[in-house]
Short mmCIF file of C-alpha atoms in Angstrom, two decimals:
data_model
loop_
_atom_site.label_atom_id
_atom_site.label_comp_id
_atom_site.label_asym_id
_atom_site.label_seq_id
_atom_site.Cartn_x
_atom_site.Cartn_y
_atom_site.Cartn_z
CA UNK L 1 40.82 42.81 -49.99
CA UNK L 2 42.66 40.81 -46.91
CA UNK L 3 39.57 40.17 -45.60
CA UNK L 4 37.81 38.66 -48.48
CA UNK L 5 40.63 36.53 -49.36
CA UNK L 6 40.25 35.21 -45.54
CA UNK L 7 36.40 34.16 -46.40
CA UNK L 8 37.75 32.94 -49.61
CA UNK L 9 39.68 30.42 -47.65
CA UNK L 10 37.39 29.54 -44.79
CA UNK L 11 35.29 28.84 -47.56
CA UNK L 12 37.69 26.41 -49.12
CA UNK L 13 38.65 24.88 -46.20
CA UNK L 14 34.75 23.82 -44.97
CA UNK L 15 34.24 22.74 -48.88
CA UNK L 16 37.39 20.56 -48.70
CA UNK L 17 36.08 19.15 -45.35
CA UNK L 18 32.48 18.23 -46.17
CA UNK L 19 33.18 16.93 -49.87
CA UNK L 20 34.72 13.31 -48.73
CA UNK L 21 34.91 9.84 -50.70
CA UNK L 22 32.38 7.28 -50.09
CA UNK L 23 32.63 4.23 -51.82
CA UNK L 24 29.20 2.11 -52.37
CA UNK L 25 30.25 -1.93 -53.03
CA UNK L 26 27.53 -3.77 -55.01
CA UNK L 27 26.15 -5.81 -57.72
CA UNK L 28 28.08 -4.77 -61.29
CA UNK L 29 25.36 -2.79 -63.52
CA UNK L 30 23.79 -1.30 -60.03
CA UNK L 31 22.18 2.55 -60.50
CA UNK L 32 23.32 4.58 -57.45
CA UNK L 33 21.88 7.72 -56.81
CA UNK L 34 22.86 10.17 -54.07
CA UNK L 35 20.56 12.82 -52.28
CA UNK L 36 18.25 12.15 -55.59
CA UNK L 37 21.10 12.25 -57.95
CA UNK L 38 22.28 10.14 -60.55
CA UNK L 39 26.06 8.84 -59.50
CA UNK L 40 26.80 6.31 -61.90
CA UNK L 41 26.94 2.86 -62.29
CA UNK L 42 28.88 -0.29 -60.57
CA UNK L 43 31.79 -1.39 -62.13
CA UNK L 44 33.88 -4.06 -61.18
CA UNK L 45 32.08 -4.45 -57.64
CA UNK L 46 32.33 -0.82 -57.06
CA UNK L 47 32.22 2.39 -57.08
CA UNK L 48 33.72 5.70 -55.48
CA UNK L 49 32.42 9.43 -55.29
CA UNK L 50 32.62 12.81 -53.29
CA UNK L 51 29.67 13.11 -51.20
CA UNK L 52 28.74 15.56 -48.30
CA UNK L 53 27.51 14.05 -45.13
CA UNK L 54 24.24 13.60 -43.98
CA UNK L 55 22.67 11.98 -47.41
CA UNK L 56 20.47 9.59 -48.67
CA UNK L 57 21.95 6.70 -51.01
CA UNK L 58 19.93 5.00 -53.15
CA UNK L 59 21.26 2.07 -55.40
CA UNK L 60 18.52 0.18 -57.97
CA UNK L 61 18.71 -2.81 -60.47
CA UNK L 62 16.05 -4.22 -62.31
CA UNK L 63 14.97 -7.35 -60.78
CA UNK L 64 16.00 -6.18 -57.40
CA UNK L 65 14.40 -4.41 -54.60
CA UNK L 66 15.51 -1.31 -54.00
CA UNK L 67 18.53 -0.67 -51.75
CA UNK L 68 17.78 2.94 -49.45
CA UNK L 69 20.19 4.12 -46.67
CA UNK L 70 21.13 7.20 -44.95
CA UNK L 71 24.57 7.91 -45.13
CA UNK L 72 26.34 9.91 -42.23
CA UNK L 73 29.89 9.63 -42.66
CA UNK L 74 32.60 8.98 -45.50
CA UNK L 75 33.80 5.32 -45.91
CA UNK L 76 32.21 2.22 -47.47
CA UNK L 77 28.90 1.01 -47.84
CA UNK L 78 28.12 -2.67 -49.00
CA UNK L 79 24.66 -2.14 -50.69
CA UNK L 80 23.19 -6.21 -50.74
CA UNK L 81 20.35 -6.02 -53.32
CA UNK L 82 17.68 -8.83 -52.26
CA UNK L 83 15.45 -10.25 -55.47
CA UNK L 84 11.47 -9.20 -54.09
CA UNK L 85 8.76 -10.90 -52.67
CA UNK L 86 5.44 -10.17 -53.90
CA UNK L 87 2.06 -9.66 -51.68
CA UNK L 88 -1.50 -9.42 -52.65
CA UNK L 89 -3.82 -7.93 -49.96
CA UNK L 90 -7.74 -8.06 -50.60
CA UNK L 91 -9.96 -6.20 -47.61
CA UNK L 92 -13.33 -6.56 -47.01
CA UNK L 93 -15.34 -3.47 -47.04
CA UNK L 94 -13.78 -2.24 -49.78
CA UNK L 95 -13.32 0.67 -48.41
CA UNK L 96 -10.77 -0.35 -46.16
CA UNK L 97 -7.23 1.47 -46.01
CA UNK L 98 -4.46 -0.79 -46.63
CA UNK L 99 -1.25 -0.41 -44.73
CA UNK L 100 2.13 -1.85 -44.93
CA UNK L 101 5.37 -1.28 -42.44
CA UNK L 102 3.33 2.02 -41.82
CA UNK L 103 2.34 3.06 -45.29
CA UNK L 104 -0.71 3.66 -47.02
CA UNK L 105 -0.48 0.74 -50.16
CA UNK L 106 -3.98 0.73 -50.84
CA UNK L 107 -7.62 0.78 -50.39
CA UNK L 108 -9.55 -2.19 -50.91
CA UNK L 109 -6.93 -4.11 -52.41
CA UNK L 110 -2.74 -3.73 -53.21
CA UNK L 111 -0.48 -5.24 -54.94
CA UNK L 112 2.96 -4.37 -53.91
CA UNK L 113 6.60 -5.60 -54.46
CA UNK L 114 8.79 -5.58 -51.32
CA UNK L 115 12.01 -6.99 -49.66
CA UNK L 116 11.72 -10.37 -48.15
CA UNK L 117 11.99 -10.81 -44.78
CA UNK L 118 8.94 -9.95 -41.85
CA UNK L 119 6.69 -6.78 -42.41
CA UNK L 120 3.66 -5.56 -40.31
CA UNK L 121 0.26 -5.09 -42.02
CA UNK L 122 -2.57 -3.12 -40.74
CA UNK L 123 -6.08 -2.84 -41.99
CA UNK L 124 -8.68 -0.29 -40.94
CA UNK L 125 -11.77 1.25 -41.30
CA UNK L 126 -14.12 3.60 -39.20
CA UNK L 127 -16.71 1.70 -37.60
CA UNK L 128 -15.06 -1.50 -37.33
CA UNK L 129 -12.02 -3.14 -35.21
CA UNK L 130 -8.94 -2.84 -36.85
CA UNK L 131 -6.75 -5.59 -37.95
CA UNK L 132 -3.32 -6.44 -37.22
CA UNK L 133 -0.80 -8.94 -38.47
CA UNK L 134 2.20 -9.69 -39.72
CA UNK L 135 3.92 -12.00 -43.12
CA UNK L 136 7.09 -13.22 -43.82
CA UNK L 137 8.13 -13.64 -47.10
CA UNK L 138 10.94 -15.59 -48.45
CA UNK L 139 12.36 -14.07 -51.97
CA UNK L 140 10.57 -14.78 -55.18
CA UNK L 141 7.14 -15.44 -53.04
CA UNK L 142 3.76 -14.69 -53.98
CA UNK L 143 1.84 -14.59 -51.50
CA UNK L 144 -2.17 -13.67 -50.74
CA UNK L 145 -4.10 -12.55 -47.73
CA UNK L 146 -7.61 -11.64 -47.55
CA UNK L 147 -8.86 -9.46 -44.52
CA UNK L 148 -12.51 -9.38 -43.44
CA UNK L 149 -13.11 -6.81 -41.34
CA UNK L 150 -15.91 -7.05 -38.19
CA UNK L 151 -17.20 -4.51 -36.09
CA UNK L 152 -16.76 -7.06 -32.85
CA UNK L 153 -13.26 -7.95 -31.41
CA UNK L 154 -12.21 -11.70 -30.40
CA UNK L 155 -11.33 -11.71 -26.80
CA UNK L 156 -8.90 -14.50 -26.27
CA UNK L 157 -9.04 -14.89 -22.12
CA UNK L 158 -5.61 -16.82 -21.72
CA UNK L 159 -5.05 -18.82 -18.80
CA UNK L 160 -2.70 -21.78 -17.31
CA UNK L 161 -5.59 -23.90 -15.39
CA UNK L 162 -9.39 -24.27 -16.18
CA UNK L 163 -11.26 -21.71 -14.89
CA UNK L 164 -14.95 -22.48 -13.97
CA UNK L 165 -17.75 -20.44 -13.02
CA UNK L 166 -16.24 -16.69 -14.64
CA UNK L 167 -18.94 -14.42 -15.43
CA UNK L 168 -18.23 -11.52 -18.54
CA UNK L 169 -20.40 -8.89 -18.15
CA UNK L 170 -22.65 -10.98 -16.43
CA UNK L 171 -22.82 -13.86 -18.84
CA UNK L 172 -21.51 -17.70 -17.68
CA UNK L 173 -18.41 -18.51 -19.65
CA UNK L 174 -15.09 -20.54 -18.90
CA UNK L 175 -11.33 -19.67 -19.24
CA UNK L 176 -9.23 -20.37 -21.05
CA UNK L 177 -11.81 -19.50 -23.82
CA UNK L 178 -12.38 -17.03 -27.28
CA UNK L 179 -15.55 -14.50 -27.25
CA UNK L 180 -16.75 -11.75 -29.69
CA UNK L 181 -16.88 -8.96 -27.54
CA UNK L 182 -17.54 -4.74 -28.86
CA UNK L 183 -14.34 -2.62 -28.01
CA UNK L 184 -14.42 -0.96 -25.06
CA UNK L 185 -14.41 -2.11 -20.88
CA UNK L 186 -15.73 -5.04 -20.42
CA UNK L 187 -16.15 -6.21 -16.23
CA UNK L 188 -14.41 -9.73 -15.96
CA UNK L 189 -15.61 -11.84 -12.59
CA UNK L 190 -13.66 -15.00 -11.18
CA UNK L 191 -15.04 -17.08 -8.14
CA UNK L 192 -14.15 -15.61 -5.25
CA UNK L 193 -11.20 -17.96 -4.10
CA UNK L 194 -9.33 -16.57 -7.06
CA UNK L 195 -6.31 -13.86 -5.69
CA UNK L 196 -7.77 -11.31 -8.80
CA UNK L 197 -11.87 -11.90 -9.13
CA UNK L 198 -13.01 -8.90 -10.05
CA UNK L 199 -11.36 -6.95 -13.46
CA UNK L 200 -12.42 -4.53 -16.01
CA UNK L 201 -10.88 -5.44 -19.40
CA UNK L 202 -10.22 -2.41 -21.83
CA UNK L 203 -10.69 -4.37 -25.07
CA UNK L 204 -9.17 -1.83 -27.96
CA UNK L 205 -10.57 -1.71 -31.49
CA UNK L 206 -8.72 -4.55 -32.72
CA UNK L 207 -9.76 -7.51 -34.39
CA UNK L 208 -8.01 -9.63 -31.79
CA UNK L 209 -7.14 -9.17 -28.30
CA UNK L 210 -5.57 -11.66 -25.72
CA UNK L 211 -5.35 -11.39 -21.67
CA UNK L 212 -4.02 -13.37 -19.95
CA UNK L 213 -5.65 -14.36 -16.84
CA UNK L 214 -4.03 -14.43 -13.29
CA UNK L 215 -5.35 -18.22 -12.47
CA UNK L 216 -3.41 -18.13 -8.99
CA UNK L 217 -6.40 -18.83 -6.25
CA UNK L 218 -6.55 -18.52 -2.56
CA UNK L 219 -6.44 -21.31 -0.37
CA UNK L 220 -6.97 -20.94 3.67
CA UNK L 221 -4.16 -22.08 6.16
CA UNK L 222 -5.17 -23.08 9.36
CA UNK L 223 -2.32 -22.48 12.11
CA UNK L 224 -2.76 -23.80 15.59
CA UNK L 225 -1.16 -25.45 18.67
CA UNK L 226 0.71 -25.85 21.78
CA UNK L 227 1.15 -22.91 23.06
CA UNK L 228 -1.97 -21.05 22.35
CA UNK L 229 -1.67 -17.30 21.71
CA UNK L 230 1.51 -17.49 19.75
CA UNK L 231 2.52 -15.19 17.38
CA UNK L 232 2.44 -16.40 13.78
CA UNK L 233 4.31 -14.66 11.02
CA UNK L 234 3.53 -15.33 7.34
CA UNK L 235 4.84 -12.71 4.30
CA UNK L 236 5.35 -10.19 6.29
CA UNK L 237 2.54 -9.94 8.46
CA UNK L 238 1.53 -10.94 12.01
CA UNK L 239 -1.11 -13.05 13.43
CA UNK L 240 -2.00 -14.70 16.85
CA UNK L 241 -2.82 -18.12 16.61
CA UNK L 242 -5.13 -19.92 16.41
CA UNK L 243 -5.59 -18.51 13.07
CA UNK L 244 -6.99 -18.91 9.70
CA UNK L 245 -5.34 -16.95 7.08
CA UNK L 246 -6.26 -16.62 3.63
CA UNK L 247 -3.06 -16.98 0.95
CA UNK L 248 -2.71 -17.14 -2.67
CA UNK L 249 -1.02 -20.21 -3.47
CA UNK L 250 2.79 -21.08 -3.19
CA UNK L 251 5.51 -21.55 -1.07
CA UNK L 252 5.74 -20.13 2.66
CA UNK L 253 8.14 -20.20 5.65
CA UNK L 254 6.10 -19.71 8.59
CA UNK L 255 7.40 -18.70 11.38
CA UNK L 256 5.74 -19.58 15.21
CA UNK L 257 7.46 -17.48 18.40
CA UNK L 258 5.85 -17.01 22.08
CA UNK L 259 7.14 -15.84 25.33
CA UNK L 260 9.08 -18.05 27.06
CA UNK L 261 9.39 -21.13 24.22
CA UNK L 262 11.97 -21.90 21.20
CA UNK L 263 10.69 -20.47 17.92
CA UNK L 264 10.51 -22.53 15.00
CA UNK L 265 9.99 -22.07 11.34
CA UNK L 266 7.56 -24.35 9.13
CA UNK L 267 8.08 -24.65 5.51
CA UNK L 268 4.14 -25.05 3.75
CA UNK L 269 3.38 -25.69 0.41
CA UNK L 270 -0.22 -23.94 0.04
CA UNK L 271 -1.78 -26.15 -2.91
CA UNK L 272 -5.17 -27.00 -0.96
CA UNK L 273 -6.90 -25.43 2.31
CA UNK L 274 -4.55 -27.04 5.18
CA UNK L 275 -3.64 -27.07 8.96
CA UNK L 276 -0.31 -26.51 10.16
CA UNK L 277 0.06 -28.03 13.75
CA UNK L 278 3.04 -26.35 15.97
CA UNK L 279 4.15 -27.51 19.33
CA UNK L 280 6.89 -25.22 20.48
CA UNK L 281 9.62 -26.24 23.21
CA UNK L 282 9.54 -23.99 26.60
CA UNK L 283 12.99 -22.33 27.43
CA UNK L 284 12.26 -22.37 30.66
CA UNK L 285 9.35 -24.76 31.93
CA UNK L 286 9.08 -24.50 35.67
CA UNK L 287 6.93 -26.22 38.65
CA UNK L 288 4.30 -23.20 38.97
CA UNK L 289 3.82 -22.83 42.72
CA UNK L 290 0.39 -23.95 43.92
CA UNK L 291 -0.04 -22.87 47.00
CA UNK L 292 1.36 -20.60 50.05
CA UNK L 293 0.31 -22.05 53.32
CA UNK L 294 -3.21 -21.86 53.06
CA UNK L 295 -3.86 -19.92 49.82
CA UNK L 296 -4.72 -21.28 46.74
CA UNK L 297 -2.46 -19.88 43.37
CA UNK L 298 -3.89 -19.43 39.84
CA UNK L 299 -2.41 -18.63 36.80
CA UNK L 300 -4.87 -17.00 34.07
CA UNK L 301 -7.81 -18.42 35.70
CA UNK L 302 -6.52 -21.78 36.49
CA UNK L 303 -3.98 -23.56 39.22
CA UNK L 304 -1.56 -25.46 36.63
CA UNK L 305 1.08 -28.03 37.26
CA UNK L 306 3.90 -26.93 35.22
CA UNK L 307 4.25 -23.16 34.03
CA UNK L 308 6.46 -21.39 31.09
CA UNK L 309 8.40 -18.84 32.80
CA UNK L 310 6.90 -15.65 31.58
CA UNK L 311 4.26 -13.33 32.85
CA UNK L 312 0.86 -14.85 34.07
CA UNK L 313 -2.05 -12.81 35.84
CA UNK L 314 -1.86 -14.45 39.16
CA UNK L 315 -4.50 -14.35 41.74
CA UNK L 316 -3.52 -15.91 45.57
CA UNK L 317 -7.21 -16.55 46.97
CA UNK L 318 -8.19 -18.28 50.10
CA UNK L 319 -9.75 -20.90 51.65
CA UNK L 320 -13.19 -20.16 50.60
CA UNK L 321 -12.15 -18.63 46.90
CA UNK L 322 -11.91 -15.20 47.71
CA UNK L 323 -9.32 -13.26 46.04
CA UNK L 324 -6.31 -11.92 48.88
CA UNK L 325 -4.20 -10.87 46.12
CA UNK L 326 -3.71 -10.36 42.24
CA UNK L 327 -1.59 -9.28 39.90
CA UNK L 328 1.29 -10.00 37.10
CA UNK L 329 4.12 -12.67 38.17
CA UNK L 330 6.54 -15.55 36.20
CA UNK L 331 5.55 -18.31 37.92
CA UNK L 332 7.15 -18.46 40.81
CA UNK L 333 5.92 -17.03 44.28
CA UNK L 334 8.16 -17.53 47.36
CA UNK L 335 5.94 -15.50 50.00
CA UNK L 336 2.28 -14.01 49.57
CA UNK L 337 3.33 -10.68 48.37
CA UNK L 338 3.61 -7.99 50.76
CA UNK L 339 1.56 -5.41 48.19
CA UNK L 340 -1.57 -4.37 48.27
CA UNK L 341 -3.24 -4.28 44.96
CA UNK L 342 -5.42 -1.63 43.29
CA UNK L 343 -7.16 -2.18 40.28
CA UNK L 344 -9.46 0.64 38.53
CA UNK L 345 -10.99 1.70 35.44
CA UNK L 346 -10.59 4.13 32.74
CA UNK L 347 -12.91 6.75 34.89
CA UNK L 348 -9.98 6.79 37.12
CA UNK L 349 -7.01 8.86 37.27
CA UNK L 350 -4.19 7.67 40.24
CA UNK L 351 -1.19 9.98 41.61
CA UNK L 352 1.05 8.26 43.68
CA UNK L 353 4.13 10.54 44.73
CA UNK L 354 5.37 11.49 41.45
CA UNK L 355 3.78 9.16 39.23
CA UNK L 356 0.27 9.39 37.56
CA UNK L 357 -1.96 6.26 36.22
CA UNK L 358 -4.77 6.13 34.20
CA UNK L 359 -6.88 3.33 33.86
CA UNK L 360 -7.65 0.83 33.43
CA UNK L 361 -4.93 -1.09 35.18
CA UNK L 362 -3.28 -2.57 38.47
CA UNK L 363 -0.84 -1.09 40.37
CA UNK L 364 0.75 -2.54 43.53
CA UNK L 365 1.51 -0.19 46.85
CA UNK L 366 2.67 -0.47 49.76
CA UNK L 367 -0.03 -1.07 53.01
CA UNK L 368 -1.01 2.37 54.07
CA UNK L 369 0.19 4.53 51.21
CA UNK L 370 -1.96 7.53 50.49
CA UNK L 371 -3.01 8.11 46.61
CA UNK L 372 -4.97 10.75 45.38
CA UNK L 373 -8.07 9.81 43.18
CA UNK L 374 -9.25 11.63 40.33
CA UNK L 375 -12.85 10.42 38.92
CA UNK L 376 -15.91 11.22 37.77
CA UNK L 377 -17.09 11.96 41.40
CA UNK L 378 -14.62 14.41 41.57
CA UNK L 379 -11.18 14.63 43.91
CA UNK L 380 -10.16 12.47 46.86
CA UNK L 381 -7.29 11.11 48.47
CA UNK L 382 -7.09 7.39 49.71
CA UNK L 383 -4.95 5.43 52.49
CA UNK L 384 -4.92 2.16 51.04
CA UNK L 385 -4.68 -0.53 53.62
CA UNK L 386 -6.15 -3.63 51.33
CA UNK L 387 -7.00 -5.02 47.90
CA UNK L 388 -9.18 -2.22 46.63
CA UNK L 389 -11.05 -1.87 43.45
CA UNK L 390 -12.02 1.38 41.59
CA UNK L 391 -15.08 1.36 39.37
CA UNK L 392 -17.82 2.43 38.61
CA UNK L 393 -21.76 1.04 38.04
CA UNK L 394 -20.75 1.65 33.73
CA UNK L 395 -17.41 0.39 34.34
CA UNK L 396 -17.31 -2.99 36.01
CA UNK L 397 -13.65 -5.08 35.81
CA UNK L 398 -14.13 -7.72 34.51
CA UNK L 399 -11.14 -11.05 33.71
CA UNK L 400 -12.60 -13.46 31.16
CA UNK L 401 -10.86 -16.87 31.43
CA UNK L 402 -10.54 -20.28 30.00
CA UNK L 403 -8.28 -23.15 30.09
CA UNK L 404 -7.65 -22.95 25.94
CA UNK L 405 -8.01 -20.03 23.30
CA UNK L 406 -10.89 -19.48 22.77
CA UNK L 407 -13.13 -16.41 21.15
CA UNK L 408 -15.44 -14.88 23.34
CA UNK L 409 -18.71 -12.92 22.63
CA UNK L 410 -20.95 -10.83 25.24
CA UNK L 411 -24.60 -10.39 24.22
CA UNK L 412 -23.95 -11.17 20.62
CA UNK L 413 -20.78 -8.85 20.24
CA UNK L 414 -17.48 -10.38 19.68
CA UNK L 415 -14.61 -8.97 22.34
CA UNK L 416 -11.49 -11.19 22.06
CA UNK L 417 -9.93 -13.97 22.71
CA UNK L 418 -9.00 -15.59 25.97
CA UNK L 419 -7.27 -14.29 28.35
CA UNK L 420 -8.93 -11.05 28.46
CA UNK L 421 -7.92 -8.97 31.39
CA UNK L 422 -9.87 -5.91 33.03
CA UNK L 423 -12.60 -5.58 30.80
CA UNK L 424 -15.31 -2.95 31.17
CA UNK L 425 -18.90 -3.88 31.00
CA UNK L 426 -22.26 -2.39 32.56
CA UNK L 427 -22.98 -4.01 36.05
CA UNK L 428 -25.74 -6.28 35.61
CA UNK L 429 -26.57 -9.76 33.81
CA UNK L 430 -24.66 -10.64 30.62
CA UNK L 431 -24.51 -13.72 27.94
CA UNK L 432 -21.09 -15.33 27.92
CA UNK L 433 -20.50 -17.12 24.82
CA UNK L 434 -16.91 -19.18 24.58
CA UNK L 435 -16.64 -20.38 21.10
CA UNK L 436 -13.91 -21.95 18.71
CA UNK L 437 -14.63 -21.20 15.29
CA UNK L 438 -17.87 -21.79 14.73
CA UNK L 439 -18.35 -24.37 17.16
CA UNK L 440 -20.11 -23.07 20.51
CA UNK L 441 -17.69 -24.12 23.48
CA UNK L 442 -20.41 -22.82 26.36
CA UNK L 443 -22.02 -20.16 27.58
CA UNK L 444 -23.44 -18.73 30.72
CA UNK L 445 -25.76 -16.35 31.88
CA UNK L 446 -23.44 -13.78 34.88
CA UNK L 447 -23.90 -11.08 36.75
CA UNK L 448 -21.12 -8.86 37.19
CA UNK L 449 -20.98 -6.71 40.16
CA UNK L 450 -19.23 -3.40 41.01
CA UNK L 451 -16.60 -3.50 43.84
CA UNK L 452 -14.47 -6.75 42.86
CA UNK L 453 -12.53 -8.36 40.25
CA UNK L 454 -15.14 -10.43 38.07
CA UNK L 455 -14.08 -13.26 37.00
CA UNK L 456 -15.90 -15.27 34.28
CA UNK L 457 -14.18 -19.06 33.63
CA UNK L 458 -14.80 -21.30 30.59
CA UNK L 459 -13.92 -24.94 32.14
CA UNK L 460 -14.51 -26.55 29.10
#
C-alpha cells in the first residue's frame, strides 16, 4: 500500500513537471493548435495553456499563411502571421516533378500558396538535366515561372581575363564563354603558358553549371650577373644562376647570395617574361697572386687580376705551361706549396695512415709519404715523391674551363656548367661544345689523355 502511494506521487510529481504554461502572442481571432490539437482562439493579443515539452504549435487565420514551430520549452512564443505570396510553376515535359523548399508540389504544373520571403525550386526528370533556382516573393505576389527542361547542361567557363586558344574536348572555343555540354567529364585544355592547362570538368546533371577558370599564366624570369654561379632563391626553391625559371604571375622577393660577396634581395613584379640583372658586392676582393718566381698562377682556368676571397681550383704551372702543382686555395699563395698533389678517379681507393679516400678527388701529401692503392688492378702501395695522377684508360680527369658560365656538352650530351672539375671521360677524341642558351659559344675537337690533369678552356 506504501509503495503504491510512492508511485502515486512520483507520478504526480513528473505530471506537475512536464505540464507547464506556454503562452502563444498573436493576431486576435488566430486558431492555435498544439501537437494536432485544437487550443483555442486569440483573445486580446493572447493566449495561455499547459503544454508538455517537445511539441509542435500550429497557429492559422484565414488570409494568412500558416504559422508552424516546434516548441521545446515553456515561456512565450510571438507567432507573426505573414499575408501569402502566390506561385505558379509550369514544366516542360509534363511529366516533370515539381519541387519546392524540398517538397513534392506537383507534376507538370502547381499552384501553391506560401510565405513570402526566398524559397528554392527544383525541377526534374529522368533523362534530362535538372533545374535549379530560386524566387523571392514579396506578400500578396503572383508570380509565374515556366521551366523547360533539356537533356544538355550550359557550361558557363568563368574567367577574369580573355582566354584564347582553349580547346573543350577538342573543339576551339574562348573563355570567358557559355556552351551546351551532356553531363558528365568533360577534358578542358588552356595554352600551355597557363599555371592550370590541362582539367577535366565533372559537369553534373544540372541545367546550369559555372567554373570558374584559374586565368593566372606563367611567365619566364631570366636571372643573371656578376658573379656567375650564384645561388638564386625564389618561393622556396634554389637555383644557380644564370637561370631561367618559369613562375606563375605575381609578386616575388628574390634573393641572390655567393661565396665571398654581400647578398641582396630583388623585389620583381612577374607581369611579362623579364631579366633580372644582379651585381653583388665582394666582402673581401683581394689582389689574386699571379705568380711565384717563375711559375705562372691560375684560378679556374684563368690568371685573374683581382680575386673574391673564397675557394678557387688553383694550378701553379711553369715556364712552358706544365702543371707543378694544383689544388683548392682563397686566393692568396705566399710560397709554391710544399705538397705534393694526387689526383685519381672513382676506380681508386687511397689509405693514407688512418684515413681512406675514394675517388674521384685530390688530396695533398707530404713528399715521400707511402699510400696504399686499391684499384681495379688490384693492391699496391706508393711512395709519392711528385704530382701524380691515378686513372685509368675509361676514366680520364678531366677540368672543363671557361672565363664565364657557360653550359657545356660532350658529343651531344649535356654535362654542366662551367667550372667542372675532375670529370671522367674515355681517353680518346671528344666534341667540346661551350654554349649559352641556345647560342653556340665554341667548340673544339680534344683529345684527352690518361696520366695528367686535362684541361679543356673556353677563351671566348
Amino acid at each position: 500500500m506504501r509503495l503504491a502511494k510512492t508511485i502515486a506521487s512520483v507520478m504526480l510529481i513528473c505530471i506537475f513537471n512536464l505540464l507547464l504554461a506556454l503562452t502563444v502572442v498573436g493576431e486576435n481571432g488566430s486558431i492555435v493548435y498544439y501537437n494536432g490539437k485544437l487550443v483555442g482562439v486569440i483573445k486580446n493579443g493572447s493566449i495561455t495553456f499547459e503544454a508538455t515539452f517537445p511539441g509542435i504549435l500550429k497557429v492559422t487565420k484565414p488570409g494568412y499563411v500558416e504559422f508552424e514551430k516546434e516548441v521545446t520549452e515553456d515561456g512565450v512564443v510571438v507567432a507573426e502571421l505573414m499575408f501569402p505570396a502566390y506561385l505558379s510553376i509550369s514544366a516542360t515535359p509534363v511529366e516533370s516533378k515539381i519541387y519546392l523548399d524540398g517538397m513534392l508540389v506537383g507534376v507538370g504544373h502547381a499552384k501553391v500558396s506560401t510565405s513570402p520571403g526566398t524559397h528554392r525550386i527544383i525541377v526534374g526528370m529522368e533523362g534530362y538535366t535538372e533545374w535549379v533556382g530560386e524566387v523571392t516573393l514579396a506578400p500578396f505576389e503572383e508570380r509565374e515561372l515556366k521551366v523547360n527542361l533539356k537533356r544538355t547542361t550550359t557550361l558557363r567557363l568563368i574567367s577574369e581575363t580573355l582566354i584564347e586558344g582553349a580547346l573543350l574536348d577538342g573543339e576551339l572555343i574562348s573563355i570567358p564563354g557559355t556552351y551546351e555540354v551532356t553531363p558528365g567529364a568533360h577534358k578542358l585544355e588552356l595554352p600551355a603558358n597557363y599555371v592550370v592547362n590541362k582539367i577535366t570538368l565533372e559537369v553534373p546533371p544540372n541545367s546550369e553549371y559555372a567554373y570558374r577558370v584559374d586565368s593566372r599564366r606563367l611567365f619566364k624570369l631570366s636571372v643573371m650577373g656578376k658573379p656567375e654561379r650564384a645561388t638564386v632563391q625564389i618561393d622556396g626553391f634554389t637555383y644557380t644562376a644564370p637561370v631561367e625559371i618559369f613562375l606563375p604571375e605575381g609578386n616575388y622577393d628574390v634573393l641572390v647570395s655567393a661565396q665571398g660577396y654581400s647578398s641582396r634581395t630583388y623585389s620583381v613584379k612577374l607581369m611579362r617574361d623579364e631579366y633580372l640583372v644582379y651585381t653583388l658586392e665582394p666582402l673581401n676582393e683581394i689582389s689574386g697572386t699571379r705568380s711565384l718566381s717563375n711559375f705562372l698562377i691560375e684560378y679556374d682556368g684563368f690568371t685573374r687580376e683581382k680575386v673574391v676571397r673564397k675557394l678557387w681550383f688553383t694550378t701553379i704551372k711553369d715556364a712552358v705551361g706544365g702543371i707543378v702543382w694544383f689544388g683548392f686555395s682563397d686566393g692568396v699563395l705566399r710560397n709554391l706549396p710544399s705538397t705534393v698533389p694526387i689526383a685519381f678517379s672513382r676506380d681508386f681507393q687511397l689509405r693514407v695512415g688512418s684515413y681512406t679516400f675514394k675517388g674521384p678527388g685530390i688530396i695533398q701529401v707530404v713528399p715521400g709519404t707511402q699510400i696504399e692503392c686499391l684499384s681495379m688492378d688490384g693492391y699496391q702501395m706508393l711512395t709519392v715523391k711528385n704530382l701524380t695522377i691515378l686513372d685509368s684508360s675509361d676514366k680520364v680527369l678531366v677540368n672543363v674551363l671557361s672565363q664565364t658560365s657557360l653550359d657545356v656538352y660532350i658529343d651531344g650530351k649535356f654535362v654542366g656548367r662551367t667550372p667542372i672539375y675532375l670529370l671522367e671521360l674515355p681517353e680518346g677524341r671528344h666534341q667540346f661544345e661551350f654554349r649559352s642558351g641556345t647560342l653556340l659559344i665554341e667548340e673544339k675537337l680534344v683529345t684527352v689523355s690518361r696520366g695528367k690533369l686535362n684541361e679543356v678552356k673556353s677563351e671566348k
